Coordinates of C-alpha atoms and ligand atoms in Angstrom, one line a residue:
M1360 CA 25.8 -0.4 9.3
Q1361 CA 25.3 -4.1 10.2
V1362 CA 21.9 -5.5 8.8
R1363 CA 20.0 -8.5 10.4
A1364 CA 16.7 -10.4 8.4
T1365 CA 14.5 -12.8 10.2
P1366 CA 11.5 -14.2 9.1
L1367 CA 8.2 -12.5 10.1
D1368 CA 5.3 -14.4 9.5
L1369 CA 1.8 -13.3 9.7
E1370 CA -1.4 -14.9 9.9
L1371 CA -4.6 -13.4 8.5
A1372 CA -7.4 -13.3 10.7
Q1373 CA -9.7 -14.5 7.7
P1374 CA -8.5 -15.5 3.8
F1375 CA -8.2 -12.4 1.8
R1376 CA -9.5 -13.0 -1.7
I1377 CA -9.2 -10.5 -4.4
S1378 CA -9.3 -11.4 -8.1
R1379 CA -6.4 -13.2 -8.8
G1380 CA -6.4 -15.7 -5.8
I1381 CA -6.4 -16.0 -2.2
Q1382 CA -4.0 -14.7 0.6
T1383 CA -4.2 -17.0 4.2
H1384 CA -0.5 -16.0 5.4
A1385 CA 2.2 -13.7 4.4
R1386 CA 5.6 -14.7 4.7
N1387 CA 7.5 -11.2 5.2
L1388 CA 11.3 -10.6 6.4
L1389 CA 11.8 -8.2 9.1
I1390 CA 15.1 -5.8 8.6
E1391 CA 17.3 -4.5 10.9
I1392 CA 19.9 -1.8 10.4
E1393 CA 22.2 -1.4 13.8
H1394 CA 24.0 2.3 13.8
D1395 CA 26.2 3.6 16.8
G1396 CA 24.5 0.7 19.2
V1397 CA 20.7 1.8 17.7
V1398 CA 19.0 -0.2 15.8
G1399 CA 16.3 0.5 12.8
A1400 CA 13.7 -1.4 11.7
G1401 CA 11.7 -2.3 8.5
E1402 CA 9.7 -4.4 7.3
A1403 CA 9.7 -6.7 4.0
A1404 CA 6.0 -7.2 2.6
P1405 CA 6.0 -8.8 -1.2
D1406 CA 2.4 -9.2 -2.5
G1407 CA 1.2 -12.8 -1.4
G1408 CA 0.8 -13.9 -5.0
G1409 CA 4.5 -12.7 -6.1
Y1410 CA 2.8 -10.5 -8.7
Y1411 CA 6.1 -8.0 -8.1
G1412 CA 8.2 -11.1 -8.6
E1413 CA 9.3 -11.3 -4.7
K1414 CA 9.2 -13.9 -2.3
R1415 CA 10.6 -14.5 0.3
E1416 CA 13.2 -16.5 -1.0
T1417 CA 14.3 -14.0 -3.5
M1418 CA 14.8 -11.6 -0.7
R1419 CA 17.2 -13.3 0.7
A1420 CA 19.2 -13.7 -2.2
A1421 CA 19.1 -10.0 -3.0
L1422 CA 19.5 -8.4 0.0
P1423 CA 23.7 -9.3 0.2
Y1424 CA 23.5 -7.2 -3.0
L1425 CA 21.5 -4.2 -1.8
E1426 CA 23.8 -4.9 2.1
E1427 CA 26.8 -3.6 0.3
A1428 CA 25.1 -0.7 -1.5
L1429 CA 24.0 0.3 1.9
G1430 CA 27.4 3.1 2.8
D1431 CA 27.8 4.2 6.0
D1432 CA 26.1 7.3 6.3
P1433 CA 22.8 6.1 7.8
F1434 CA 21.7 10.0 6.7
A1435 CA 23.1 9.7 2.8
L1436 CA 19.0 9.0 2.3
E1437 CA 19.0 9.8 -1.2
D1438 CA 22.5 8.4 -2.3
I1439 CA 21.6 5.1 -0.6
T1440 CA 18.7 5.1 -2.4
A1441 CA 20.3 5.4 -5.6
R1442 CA 23.0 3.3 -5.0
L1443 CA 20.1 0.5 -4.3
D1444 CA 18.6 1.3 -7.4
K1445 CA 21.8 0.7 -9.7
A1446 CA 22.4 -2.3 -7.3
L1447 CA 19.6 -3.7 -8.1
H1448 CA 18.1 -2.4 -11.5
R1449 CA 14.2 -3.2 -11.4
G1450 CA 12.1 -4.6 -9.2
H1451 CA 12.9 -6.4 -5.5
G1452 CA 11.0 -3.2 -4.3
A1453 CA 10.0 -5.1 -0.7
L1454 CA 13.1 -5.9 -0.1
K1455 CA 14.3 -2.9 -0.8
A1456 CA 11.4 -0.8 1.4
A1457 CA 12.5 -2.5 3.7
L1458 CA 15.9 -1.4 3.9
D1459 CA 14.4 2.3 3.2
M1460 CA 12.2 2.3 6.4
A1461 CA 14.9 0.5 8.4
L1462 CA 17.0 4.1 7.5
H1463 CA 13.9 6.5 8.5
D1464 CA 13.5 4.5 11.7
L1465 CA 17.1 4.7 12.9
T1466 CA 18.1 7.8 11.8
G1467 CA 14.4 9.3 13.5
K1468 CA 15.6 7.5 16.6
L1469 CA 19.6 8.8 15.9
V1470 CA 17.8 12.7 16.6
G1471 CA 14.9 11.7 18.5
Q1472 CA 12.7 12.8 16.4
P1473 CA 9.3 11.0 15.0
A1474 CA 9.9 9.9 10.6
Y1475 CA 7.6 12.4 10.1
R1476 CA 8.7 15.2 11.8
L1477 CA 11.8 14.7 9.9
L1478 CA 9.6 15.3 6.6
G1479 CA 8.6 17.8 7.6
L1480 CA 5.3 16.8 7.7
N1481 CA 2.3 17.5 10.1
P1482 CA 0.9 14.3 11.6
D1483 CA -2.9 16.4 11.3
R1484 CA -3.5 16.3 7.9
A1485 CA -3.2 12.2 8.1
P1486 CA -6.3 11.3 5.8
A1487 CA -8.4 8.9 6.9
S1488 CA -7.5 4.8 5.8
S1489 CA -10.3 2.4 3.7
Y1490 CA -10.9 -0.5 6.0
T1491 CA -10.5 -3.5 2.7
I1492 CA -13.7 -6.0 2.7
A1493 CA -12.0 -9.0 0.6
I1494 CA -14.3 -11.5 -1.7
D1495 CA -16.3 -13.5 -0.7
A1496 CA -20.0 -14.7 -0.8
P1497 CA -22.0 -11.2 -1.4
E1498 CA -24.2 -12.0 2.1
V1499 CA -20.8 -12.4 3.7
M1500 CA -18.8 -9.1 2.2
A1501 CA -22.2 -7.4 3.3
E1502 CA -22.1 -8.6 6.5
R1503 CA -18.3 -7.9 6.7
A1504 CA -18.5 -4.2 5.8
R1505 CA -21.2 -3.5 8.1
V1506 CA -19.4 -4.8 11.6
A1507 CA -16.3 -3.0 9.7
A1508 CA -18.0 0.0 8.7
A1509 CA -19.1 1.9 12.2
R1510 CA -15.3 1.6 12.7
Y1511 CA -13.6 2.2 9.4
P1512 CA -16.5 4.8 7.7
I1513 CA -14.2 4.4 4.2
L1514 CA -14.5 0.8 2.4
K1515 CA -12.5 -0.7 -0.1
I1516 CA -14.0 -3.4 -1.6
K1517 CA -12.3 -6.0 -3.8
V1518 CA -14.4 -7.0 -6.5
G1519 CA -13.2 -9.2 -10.1
T1520 CA -16.2 -12.1 -10.0
S1521 CA -19.8 -12.5 -11.8
D1522 CA -21.0 -11.6 -8.5
D1523 CA -19.5 -7.8 -8.5
V1524 CA -23.0 -5.9 -8.5
S1525 CA -25.0 -8.1 -6.3
A1526 CA -21.8 -8.0 -3.6
V1527 CA -21.6 -4.0 -3.8
R1528 CA -26.3 -4.0 -4.2
A1529 CA -25.7 -6.2 -0.7
I1530 CA -22.7 -3.9 1.0
R1531 CA -24.8 -0.8 0.4
S1532 CA -27.8 -1.6 2.0
A1533 CA -26.0 -2.6 5.1
T1534 CA -24.0 0.2 5.0
D1535 CA -23.7 4.1 3.8
A1536 CA -20.1 4.5 4.3
K1537 CA -17.4 5.5 1.7
L1538 CA -17.3 2.5 -0.7
R1539 CA -14.0 2.5 -3.5
V1540 CA -13.6 -0.3 -5.6
D1541 CA -10.8 -2.4 -6.5
A1542 CA -11.3 -4.6 -9.8
N1543 CA -7.4 -5.5 -9.0
A1544 CA -6.8 -5.4 -13.3
A1545 CA -9.8 -8.5 -13.5
W1546 CA -12.0 -6.6 -16.7
T1547 CA -11.3 -6.0 -19.7
P1548 CA -11.9 -2.3 -20.7
K1549 CA -15.7 -3.0 -22.3
E1550 CA -16.5 -5.0 -19.5
A1551 CA -15.1 -2.6 -16.9
L1552 CA -17.2 0.1 -18.4
R1553 CA -20.4 -1.8 -18.6
R1554 CA -19.6 -2.7 -14.5
I1555 CA -19.1 1.2 -13.3
E1556 CA -21.8 1.8 -14.9
E1557 CA -23.7 -1.0 -13.2
L1558 CA -21.8 0.2 -9.9
A1559 CA -22.5 3.7 -10.5
P1560 CA -26.0 4.0 -8.6
F1561 CA -24.8 2.5 -5.5
D1562 CA -22.4 6.0 -4.9
V1563 CA -18.8 4.3 -5.4
E1564 CA -16.3 6.9 -5.0
L1565 CA -14.0 5.4 -6.7
I1566 CA -12.5 2.8 -8.9
E1567 CA -9.0 1.0 -8.8
Q1568 CA -7.2 -0.5 -11.6
P1569 CA -9.9 -2.3 -13.2
V1570 CA -7.9 -3.3 -16.4
P1571 CA -4.7 -5.2 -16.7
A1572 CA -1.3 -3.3 -15.6
H1573 CA 0.0 -3.0 -18.9
D1574 CA -2.9 -1.5 -20.7
L1575 CA -2.8 2.0 -20.4
D1576 CA -4.5 2.3 -23.4
G1577 CA -7.4 0.2 -21.6
L1578 CA -7.0 2.4 -19.0
R1579 CA -7.4 5.7 -21.1
F1580 CA -10.7 4.3 -23.1
V1581 CA -11.9 4.0 -19.3
R1582 CA -10.9 6.9 -17.6
E1583 CA -12.4 9.5 -20.7
R1584 CA -15.8 7.3 -20.5
S1585 CA -16.4 6.7 -17.0
P1586 CA -18.9 8.1 -14.9
L1587 CA -16.6 7.9 -11.5
P1588 CA -12.7 9.1 -11.7
I1589 CA -10.0 5.5 -12.1
F1590 CA -6.9 5.1 -9.8
A1591 CA -3.9 3.1 -11.2
D1592 CA -2.2 0.6 -8.6
E1593 CA -0.7 -2.6 -10.8
S1594 CA 0.7 0.4 -13.6
C1595 CA 1.8 1.5 -11.0
V1596 CA 5.0 0.1 -9.6
T1597 CA 7.9 3.1 -10.0
P1598 CA 8.6 6.7 -9.8
H1599 CA 9.0 6.0 -13.9
D1600 CA 5.3 4.9 -14.2
V1601 CA 4.3 8.3 -12.6
P1602 CA 4.9 10.5 -16.0
R1603 CA 2.6 8.1 -18.2
L1604 CA 0.1 7.6 -16.3
A1605 CA -0.9 11.6 -17.1
G1606 CA -3.7 12.0 -18.8
V1607 CA -4.1 7.9 -18.3
V1608 CA -5.9 8.0 -14.8
D1609 CA -7.4 10.5 -12.4
G1610 CA -5.1 9.2 -9.6
I1611 CA -2.1 6.7 -8.2
N1612 CA -2.0 4.1 -5.2
I1613 CA 2.1 4.2 -4.3
K1614 CA 2.8 1.2 -2.2
L1615 CA 6.4 1.4 -0.2
A1616 CA 6.5 -2.6 -0.9
K1617 CA 6.2 -1.6 -5.2
C1618 CA 8.5 1.6 -5.5
G1619 CA 11.1 0.5 -3.1
G1620 CA 10.5 3.0 -0.1
M1621 CA 9.9 6.2 1.7
R1622 CA 12.1 8.1 -0.4
N1623 CA 10.6 7.1 -4.3
A1624 CA 7.2 7.5 -2.8
L1625 CA 8.2 10.7 -1.9
V1626 CA 9.1 11.1 -5.3
M1627 CA 6.4 9.3 -6.6
I1628 CA 3.7 11.8 -4.1
H1629 CA 5.5 15.0 -5.9
T1630 CA 5.8 14.0 -9.3
A1631 CA 1.9 12.4 -9.0
R1632 CA 0.9 16.7 -7.8
A1633 CA 2.6 18.0 -10.6
L1634 CA 0.7 16.3 -13.3
G1635 CA -1.9 16.9 -11.8
M1636 CA -3.8 13.7 -10.3
Q1637 CA -4.5 12.9 -6.8
V1638 CA -2.6 10.2 -4.6
M1639 CA -3.1 7.1 -2.7
L1640 CA -1.0 5.4 -0.4
G1641 CA -1.6 1.7 -0.4
C1642 CA 0.2 -1.7 1.2
M1643 CA 0.7 -5.2 1.4
I1644 CA -0.8 -7.2 3.7
G1645 CA 2.3 -6.3 6.6
S1646 CA 2.3 -5.8 10.2
S1647 CA 2.2 -2.3 11.8
L1648 CA 5.8 -1.6 11.1
S1649 CA 5.4 -1.7 7.9
I1650 CA 2.3 0.2 7.9
A1651 CA 3.7 3.1 10.1
A1652 CA 6.0 3.7 7.4
A1653 CA 3.9 4.7 4.9
A1654 CA 1.6 6.3 8.0
H1655 CA 4.1 8.7 8.6
L1656 CA 4.4 9.6 5.1
S1657 CA -0.1 10.7 4.2
P1658 CA -0.3 13.4 5.6
L1659 CA 1.0 14.4 2.1
V1660 CA -2.0 12.5 0.2
E1661 CA -5.7 12.7 0.3
Y1662 CA -6.6 8.6 0.3
A1663 CA -4.9 6.1 2.1
D1664 CA -5.5 2.1 2.1
L1665 CA -3.5 1.4 5.1
D1666 CA -4.9 -1.4 7.1
G1667 CA -2.4 -4.9 6.8
G1668 CA -1.9 -4.4 10.4
L1669 CA -5.7 -4.8 10.7
L1670 CA -6.5 -7.5 9.0
L1671 CA -4.0 -9.9 10.7
A1672 CA -4.9 -12.5 13.5
D1673 CA -2.2 -11.3 16.0
D1674 CA -0.1 -8.3 14.8
P1675 CA 3.7 -8.3 16.1
F1676 CA 4.0 -4.4 16.0
A1677 CA 1.9 -1.5 17.1
G1678 CA 2.7 2.4 16.1
V1679 CA -0.2 4.1 13.9
A1680 CA -4.1 4.0 15.5
F1681 CA -6.9 4.7 14.1
D1682 CA -9.0 7.2 14.8
R1683 CA -13.2 6.4 12.7
G1684 CA -10.1 5.1 10.8
R1685 CA -8.3 8.2 11.3
L1686 CA -4.4 7.8 11.0
I1687 CA -3.0 8.5 14.8
L1688 CA 1.1 8.6 13.6
P1689 CA 3.4 7.9 16.5
S1690 CA 5.3 10.7 18.0
A1691 CA 8.1 8.6 19.7
P1692 CA 11.4 8.8 17.2
G1693 CA 11.5 7.2 14.3
L1694 CA 8.7 5.2 12.9
G1695 CA 7.8 5.0 16.6
V1696 CA 7.0 1.1 16.3
E1697 CA 6.8 -1.2 19.4
R1698 CA 7.1 -5.3 19.5
R1699 CA 4.1 -6.2 20.9
R1700 CA 5.2 -10.2 20.9
Ligands
LIG746 MG1 -5.1 -2.1 -5.6

């Protein structure tokens, strides 16, 4: 198998502010794997602030080690996943995910079937995705929410400033959309409880990552007292994190760029299920290529936050469509994604 890596520079339509920083561009990497004259594509979309330790430079440096572990049979996906995780034991989730996506795209093309069919999944069960409202002045967030809700009836509201309650109040007065709130680890446990009590009257469906990633005791403390369900995102990176979150949170947010791809995401989904947790599939800022890969798994989950491509000024790929937020999976072979430019 031959591997090619090309820079994929993406510009956001609007600056994307969360509690720990602001992002205006995504410096992603397009990974293409060729086998028997067929090319599969994947996208490495690391967290914009380098929170999980990856940047384009680290990905370029790590690629040769992972490339060596691919072997010559693209269908040996379980073996390849194990070899990739052995070659670079910790981290490099976004780069591993890009290779894994490209292999799922490639194998689907080689047998002429969409990825969801090879995974045995029913595309009619795909959930609706939320659309993210990034941090800004409360009145700006409310206006963006009002406009977005006409097409996406579930919104994810980023919080983590002194304006959190005003922002959610303003948004609630602008729309009756379903609201999910994501603090991106911004609060202390006690502060989280106070904020959640203040936010609950605005009909919020769930709270994502109220406290820092390492603070599982804090997460448990909040969950035991919170009137709203608590989901872990930053605290839940790889399959190994799932068992220790049982009893600590109500659900987990899985992202391919954290866990290393579709195979590891499958493990996490089924592990979470067995432990009685709910599952959300999320994304980093990426094009419709990485979004499609996650979307092919989405018939297995209740919650989706796969809006990365929707937030871009100019998405270079087309794949998943949205019907009032609901994910419509592409039925072309592999990931079913086409290049637009
Ligand atoms: Mg999150």
